[in-house]
Amino acid sequence: NAGVTQTPKFRILKIGQSMTLQCAQDMNHNYMYWYRQDPGMGLKLIYYSVGAGITDKGEVPNGYNVSRSTTEDFPLRLELAAPSQTSVYFCASSWDSVSYEQYFGPGTRLTVT
Amino acid sequence: SQKIEQNSEALNIQEGKTATLTCNYTNYSPAYLQWYRQDPGRGPVFLLLIRENEKEKRKERLKVTFDTTLKQSLFHITASQPADSATYLCALALTGGFKTIFGAGTRLFVKA
């Protein structure tokens, strides 16, 4: 099993550009999550999904969109990138809800200039 | 307001000693509390989960306690090794929800 994979590892965007961060898991997990991690801060939940076709906002959803058309994939879309979106983004998955541990991907380091 | 706090100062200890990390929270009602390890440039890795009705959980050299009255969890690494050097995150899994709230983490350095 590859676990949770994320692409790209690094990206530099100009202000106003858009991009999609890819996330895939091969563990047949129902739940998937997107977090951002800023220096000295805890992971902040952007969006989560409890199954294919079902997504919901987390703590900091503004400026982002998600979709979940399959169990395996959970891409995160950034529209009109802003410097405030400079961060490290982690995708995670879990078998079920909060009673189960989350498996994290390696992260995408995004810089918006 | 709701807070989850971990000591922001790094913890430096000597190899072989026990490392104790603290996680305090306010105005949350967690059903579960989890601890993760994060190495630089990598995603967090799950270590232990403890339920609200459990006082203590052990796994090899790791021990977690959970006091819902004090609203505190302690994470212990016994016989610490330089390879234990990392950032440790605590995370609250809330009752009836799908969300987990993460602390900012405590950096641990174990010196040989």
mmCIF file of C-alpha atoms in Angstrom:
data_model
loop_
_atom_site.group_PDB
_atom_site.id
_atom_site.type_symbol
_atom_site.label_atom_id
_atom_site.label_comp_id
_atom_site.label_asym_id
_atom_site.label_seq_id
_atom_site.Cartn_x
_atom_site.Cartn_y
_atom_site.Cartn_z
ATOM 1 C CA ASN A 1 0.000 0.000 0.000
ATOM 2 C CA ALA A 2 1.222 3.472 -0.870
ATOM 3 C CA GLY A 3 -0.979 4.969 1.871
ATOM 4 C CA VAL A 4 -1.802 8.631 1.258
ATOM 5 C CA THR A 5 -0.013 10.302 -1.637
ATOM 6 C CA GLN A 6 0.075 13.994 -2.470
ATOM 7 C CA THR A 7 1.314 15.895 -5.502
ATOM 8 C CA PRO A 8 3.099 18.150 -6.042
ATOM 9 C CA LYS A 9 5.624 18.281 -3.184
ATOM 10 C CA PHE A 10 6.456 21.937 -3.773
ATOM 11 C CA ARG A 11 4.851 24.720 -5.781
ATOM 12 C CA ILE A 12 5.297 28.437 -6.215
ATOM 13 C CA LEU A 13 2.275 30.383 -7.424
ATOM 14 C CA LYS A 14 1.852 33.976 -8.400
ATOM 15 C CA ILE A 15 -0.950 35.978 -6.790
ATOM 16 C CA GLY A 16 -4.204 35.337 -8.642
ATOM 17 C CA GLN A 17 -3.183 32.005 -10.155
ATOM 18 C CA SER A 18 -5.123 28.818 -9.493
ATOM 19 C CA MET A 19 -4.020 25.261 -8.908
ATOM 20 C CA THR A 20 -5.200 21.870 -7.714
ATOM 21 C CA LEU A 21 -3.454 19.892 -5.023
ATOM 22 C CA GLN A 22 -3.899 16.194 -5.597
ATOM 23 C CA CYS A 23 -4.509 13.613 -2.868
ATOM 24 C CA ALA A 24 -5.123 9.899 -3.207
ATOM 25 C CA GLN A 25 -5.365 7.005 -0.758
ATOM 26 C CA ASP A 26 -5.393 3.272 -1.409
ATOM 27 C CA MET A 27 -6.668 2.083 1.972
ATOM 28 C CA ASN A 28 -10.377 2.253 1.069
ATOM 29 C CA HIS A 29 -10.918 4.856 3.780
ATOM 30 C CA ASN A 30 -14.259 6.615 3.918
ATOM 31 C CA TYR A 31 -13.042 9.809 5.558
ATOM 32 C CA MET A 32 -10.612 12.242 3.983
ATOM 33 C CA TYR A 33 -9.361 15.616 5.188
ATOM 34 C CA TRP A 34 -7.381 18.618 4.044
ATOM 35 C CA TYR A 35 -5.350 20.589 6.558
ATOM 36 C CA ARG A 36 -2.982 23.492 6.364
ATOM 37 C CA GLN A 37 -0.081 23.940 8.756
ATOM 38 C CA ASP A 38 1.518 27.318 9.350
ATOM 39 C CA PRO A 39 4.728 27.748 11.388
ATOM 40 C CA GLY A 40 4.059 27.494 15.120
ATOM 41 C CA MET A 41 0.392 26.733 14.575
ATOM 42 C CA GLY A 42 -1.651 23.592 14.809
ATOM 43 C CA LEU A 43 -3.096 21.890 11.781
ATOM 44 C CA LYS A 44 -6.195 23.742 10.626
ATOM 45 C CA LEU A 45 -8.967 21.786 8.922
ATOM 46 C CA ILE A 46 -9.920 23.220 5.522
ATOM 47 C CA TYR A 47 -12.430 20.670 4.204
ATOM 48 C CA TYR A 48 -13.349 17.095 4.927
ATOM 49 C CA SER A 49 -15.332 14.332 3.272
ATOM 50 C CA VAL A 50 -17.175 11.386 4.815
ATOM 51 C CA GLY A 51 -17.540 9.524 1.534
ATOM 52 C CA ALA A 52 -17.703 9.904 -2.221
ATOM 53 C CA GLY A 53 -19.951 12.799 -3.156
ATOM 54 C CA ILE A 54 -20.100 14.224 0.376
ATOM 55 C CA THR A 55 -17.932 17.125 1.479
ATOM 56 C CA ASP A 56 -18.173 19.773 4.165
ATOM 57 C CA LYS A 57 -16.334 22.859 5.334
ATOM 58 C CA GLY A 58 -13.821 22.809 8.122
ATOM 59 C CA GLU A 59 -12.395 25.674 10.128
ATOM 60 C CA VAL A 60 -10.720 27.668 7.310
ATOM 61 C CA PRO A 61 -12.479 26.936 3.973
ATOM 62 C CA ASN A 62 -12.370 30.401 2.375
ATOM 63 C CA GLY A 63 -10.417 30.476 -0.871
ATOM 64 C CA TYR A 64 -10.557 26.707 -1.357
ATOM 65 C CA ASN A 65 -12.833 24.142 -2.962
ATOM 66 C CA VAL A 66 -12.937 20.365 -2.936
ATOM 67 C CA SER A 67 -14.658 17.508 -4.678
ATOM 68 C CA ARG A 68 -14.842 13.782 -3.957
ATOM 69 C CA SER A 69 -16.007 11.813 -6.960
ATOM 70 C CA THR A 70 -14.310 8.569 -5.891
ATOM 71 C CA THR A 71 -13.356 6.965 -2.584
ATOM 72 C CA GLU A 72 -9.681 7.227 -3.482
ATOM 73 C CA ASP A 73 -9.270 10.851 -4.575
ATOM 74 C CA PHE A 74 -9.832 14.152 -2.779
ATOM 75 C CA PRO A 75 -8.363 17.109 -4.706
ATOM 76 C CA LEU A 76 -8.137 20.591 -3.205
ATOM 77 C CA ARG A 77 -8.608 23.533 -5.535
ATOM 78 C CA LEU A 78 -7.136 26.976 -4.842
ATOM 79 C CA GLU A 79 -8.772 29.752 -6.818
ATOM 80 C CA LEU A 80 -7.150 33.192 -7.077
ATOM 81 C CA ALA A 81 -4.161 32.407 -4.889
ATOM 82 C CA ALA A 82 -3.271 34.937 -2.190
ATOM 83 C CA PRO A 83 -0.093 35.298 -0.047
ATOM 84 C CA SER A 84 -2.173 34.221 2.981
ATOM 85 C CA GLN A 85 -2.442 30.775 1.378
ATOM 86 C CA THR A 86 1.306 30.240 1.666
ATOM 87 C CA SER A 87 1.463 27.171 3.872
ATOM 88 C CA VAL A 88 2.115 23.440 4.014
ATOM 89 C CA TYR A 89 -0.932 21.423 3.031
ATOM 90 C CA PHE A 90 -1.590 17.936 4.332
ATOM 91 C CA CYS A 91 -4.156 15.466 3.156
ATOM 92 C CA ALA A 92 -5.242 12.722 5.545
ATOM 93 C CA SER A 93 -7.629 9.801 5.593
ATOM 94 C CA SER A 94 -9.214 7.580 8.204
ATOM 95 C CA TRP A 95 -11.352 4.455 8.208
ATOM 96 C CA ASP A 96 -14.155 6.025 10.118
ATOM 97 C CA SER A 97 -14.834 9.112 12.176
ATOM 98 C CA VAL A 98 -12.890 10.590 15.037
ATOM 99 C CA SER A 99 -12.471 7.295 16.856
ATOM 100 C CA TYR A 100 -9.887 6.213 14.337
ATOM 101 C CA GLU A 101 -6.415 7.473 13.673
ATOM 102 C CA GLN A 102 -5.702 9.579 10.642
ATOM 103 C CA TYR A 103 -3.083 8.679 8.050
ATOM 104 C CA PHE A 104 -1.316 11.690 6.601
ATOM 105 C CA GLY A 105 0.333 12.303 3.277
ATOM 106 C CA PRO A 106 3.808 13.837 2.962
ATOM 107 C CA GLY A 107 2.480 17.354 2.381
ATOM 108 C CA THR A 108 2.653 20.028 -0.306
ATOM 109 C CA ARG A 109 4.652 23.166 0.423
ATOM 110 C CA LEU A 110 2.978 26.072 -1.373
ATOM 111 C CA THR A 111 4.362 29.580 -1.681
ATOM 112 C CA VAL A 112 2.268 32.395 -3.150
ATOM 113 C CA THR A 113 4.235 35.487 -4.189
ATOM 114 C CA SER B 1 -13.019 30.552 23.955
ATOM 115 C CA GLN B 2 -11.903 27.101 22.906
ATOM 116 C CA LYS B 3 -8.208 26.359 23.153
ATOM 117 C CA ILE B 4 -5.834 23.456 22.927
ATOM 118 C CA GLU B 5 -2.386 24.231 24.268
ATOM 119 C CA GLN B 6 0.920 22.491 24.161
ATOM 120 C CA ASN B 7 4.151 23.861 25.509
ATOM 121 C CA SER B 8 5.595 25.955 22.710
ATOM 122 C CA GLU B 9 9.072 25.803 24.205
ATOM 123 C CA ALA B 10 11.209 22.908 23.092
ATOM 124 C CA LEU B 11 11.898 20.163 25.595
ATOM 125 C CA ASN B 12 15.537 19.120 25.888
ATOM 126 C CA ILE B 13 16.367 15.931 27.771
ATOM 127 C CA GLN B 14 19.206 13.495 28.142
ATOM 128 C CA GLU B 15 19.086 10.067 26.545
ATOM 129 C CA GLY B 16 17.634 7.447 28.888
ATOM 130 C CA LYS B 17 15.452 9.906 30.809
ATOM 131 C CA THR B 18 11.661 10.094 30.633
ATOM 132 C CA ALA B 19 10.204 12.848 28.493
ATOM 133 C CA THR B 20 6.835 14.243 29.605
ATOM 134 C CA LEU B 21 4.792 16.423 27.272
ATOM 135 C CA THR B 22 1.623 18.239 28.279
ATOM 136 C CA CYS B 23 -1.587 18.981 26.400
ATOM 137 C CA ASN B 24 -4.208 21.231 28.007
ATOM 138 C CA TYR B 25 -7.557 22.193 26.590
ATOM 139 C CA THR B 26 -10.465 24.466 27.495
ATOM 140 C CA ASN B 27 -14.114 24.516 26.458
ATOM 141 C CA TYR B 28 -13.962 21.291 24.499
ATOM 142 C CA SER B 29 -15.644 17.976 25.236
ATOM 143 C CA PRO B 30 -13.406 15.468 23.524
ATOM 144 C CA ALA B 31 -14.501 11.914 23.050
ATOM 145 C CA TYR B 32 -10.966 10.856 22.231
ATOM 146 C CA LEU B 33 -7.519 12.302 22.478
ATOM 147 C CA GLN B 34 -4.769 11.325 20.079
ATOM 148 C CA TRP B 35 -1.027 11.853 19.961
ATOM 149 C CA TYR B 36 0.957 12.128 16.748
ATOM 150 C CA ARG B 37 4.637 12.423 15.947
ATOM 151 C CA GLN B 38 5.844 14.757 13.202
ATOM 152 C CA ASP B 39 9.362 14.822 11.798
ATOM 153 C CA PRO B 40 10.624 17.875 9.858
ATOM 154 C CA GLY B 41 9.250 17.985 6.322
ATOM 155 C CA ARG B 42 6.901 15.051 6.876
ATOM 156 C CA GLY B 43 3.271 14.446 7.721
ATOM 157 C CA PRO B 44 2.170 13.512 11.248
ATOM 158 C CA VAL B 45 2.202 9.850 12.214
ATOM 159 C CA PHE B 46 -0.323 8.428 14.665
ATOM 160 C CA LEU B 47 1.027 7.098 17.965
ATOM 161 C CA LEU B 48 -1.736 6.546 20.503
ATOM 162 C CA LEU B 49 -5.437 7.140 21.074
ATOM 163 C CA ILE B 50 -7.116 7.313 24.483
ATOM 164 C CA ARG B 51 -10.847 7.460 25.116
ATOM 165 C CA GLU B 52 -12.553 9.839 27.530
ATOM 166 C CA ASN B 53 -13.370 7.002 29.923
ATOM 167 C CA GLU B 54 -9.790 5.702 29.976
ATOM 168 C CA LYS B 55 -7.254 7.064 32.438
ATOM 169 C CA GLU B 56 -4.104 5.635 30.925
ATOM 170 C CA LYS B 57 -2.882 3.886 27.787
ATOM 171 C CA ARG B 58 0.486 2.297 27.103
ATOM 172 C CA LYS B 59 2.321 1.176 24.003
ATOM 173 C CA GLU B 60 5.891 -0.013 24.349
ATOM 174 C CA ARG B 61 7.857 2.974 25.757
ATOM 175 C CA LEU B 62 4.918 5.351 25.377
ATOM 176 C CA LYS B 63 2.304 6.181 27.990
ATOM 177 C CA VAL B 64 -0.608 8.586 27.741
ATOM 178 C CA THR B 65 -2.866 9.781 30.539
ATOM 179 C CA PHE B 66 -6.146 11.610 30.102
ATOM 180 C CA ASP B 67 -7.768 13.611 32.902
ATOM 181 C CA THR B 68 -11.111 15.056 31.752
ATOM 182 C CA THR B 69 -11.546 16.879 35.071
ATOM 183 C CA LEU B 70 -8.242 18.726 34.734
ATOM 184 C CA LYS B 71 -8.735 18.866 30.946
ATOM 185 C CA GLN B 72 -5.224 17.609 30.451
ATOM 186 C CA SER B 73 -3.309 14.810 28.807
ATOM 187 C CA LEU B 74 0.270 13.845 29.574
ATOM 188 C CA PHE B 75 2.432 11.979 27.084
ATOM 189 C CA HIS B 76 5.452 10.116 28.416
ATOM 190 C CA ILE B 77 8.354 8.542 26.557
ATOM 191 C CA THR B 78 10.425 6.367 28.864
ATOM 192 C CA ALA B 79 14.084 5.494 28.238
ATOM 193 C CA SER B 80 14.171 8.204 25.583
ATOM 194 C CA GLN B 81 16.524 7.912 22.620
ATOM 195 C CA PRO B 82 17.911 10.474 20.158
ATOM 196 C CA ALA B 83 15.616 8.877 17.537
ATOM 197 C CA ASP B 84 12.648 10.109 19.610
ATOM 198 C CA SER B 85 13.575 13.704 18.723
ATOM 199 C CA ALA B 86 10.595 15.126 16.839
ATOM 200 C CA THR B 87 7.547 17.333 17.287
ATOM 201 C CA TYR B 88 4.650 15.724 19.136
ATOM 202 C CA LEU B 89 1.108 16.861 18.439
ATOM 203 C CA CYS B 90 -1.928 16.241 20.578
ATOM 204 C CA ALA B 91 -5.319 16.187 18.927
ATOM 205 C CA LEU B 92 -8.836 16.297 20.330
ATOM 206 C CA ALA B 93 -11.530 14.310 18.579
ATOM 207 C CA LEU B 94 -14.824 15.901 19.470
ATOM 208 C CA THR B 95 -17.949 14.120 20.601
ATOM 209 C CA GLY B 96 -20.472 13.545 17.825
ATOM 210 C CA GLY B 97 -18.370 15.182 15.164
ATOM 211 C CA PHE B 98 -16.079 14.420 12.296
ATOM 212 C CA LYS B 99 -13.401 16.884 13.200
ATOM 213 C CA THR B 100 -10.159 16.613 15.073
ATOM 214 C CA ILE B 101 -8.556 19.702 16.608
ATOM 215 C CA PHE B 102 -4.765 19.726 16.662
ATOM 216 C CA GLY B 103 -2.425 21.479 19.031
ATOM 217 C CA ALA B 104 0.629 23.315 17.694
ATOM 218 C CA GLY B 105 2.963 20.642 19.018
ATOM 219 C CA THR B 106 5.977 20.466 21.313
ATOM 220 C CA ARG B 107 9.460 19.941 19.917
ATOM 221 C CA LEU B 108 11.450 17.291 21.767
ATOM 222 C CA PHE B 109 15.236 17.022 21.566
ATOM 223 C CA VAL B 110 16.912 13.985 23.102
ATOM 224 C CA LYS B 111 20.644 14.402 23.548
ATOM 225 C CA ALA B 112 22.991 11.407 23.436
#
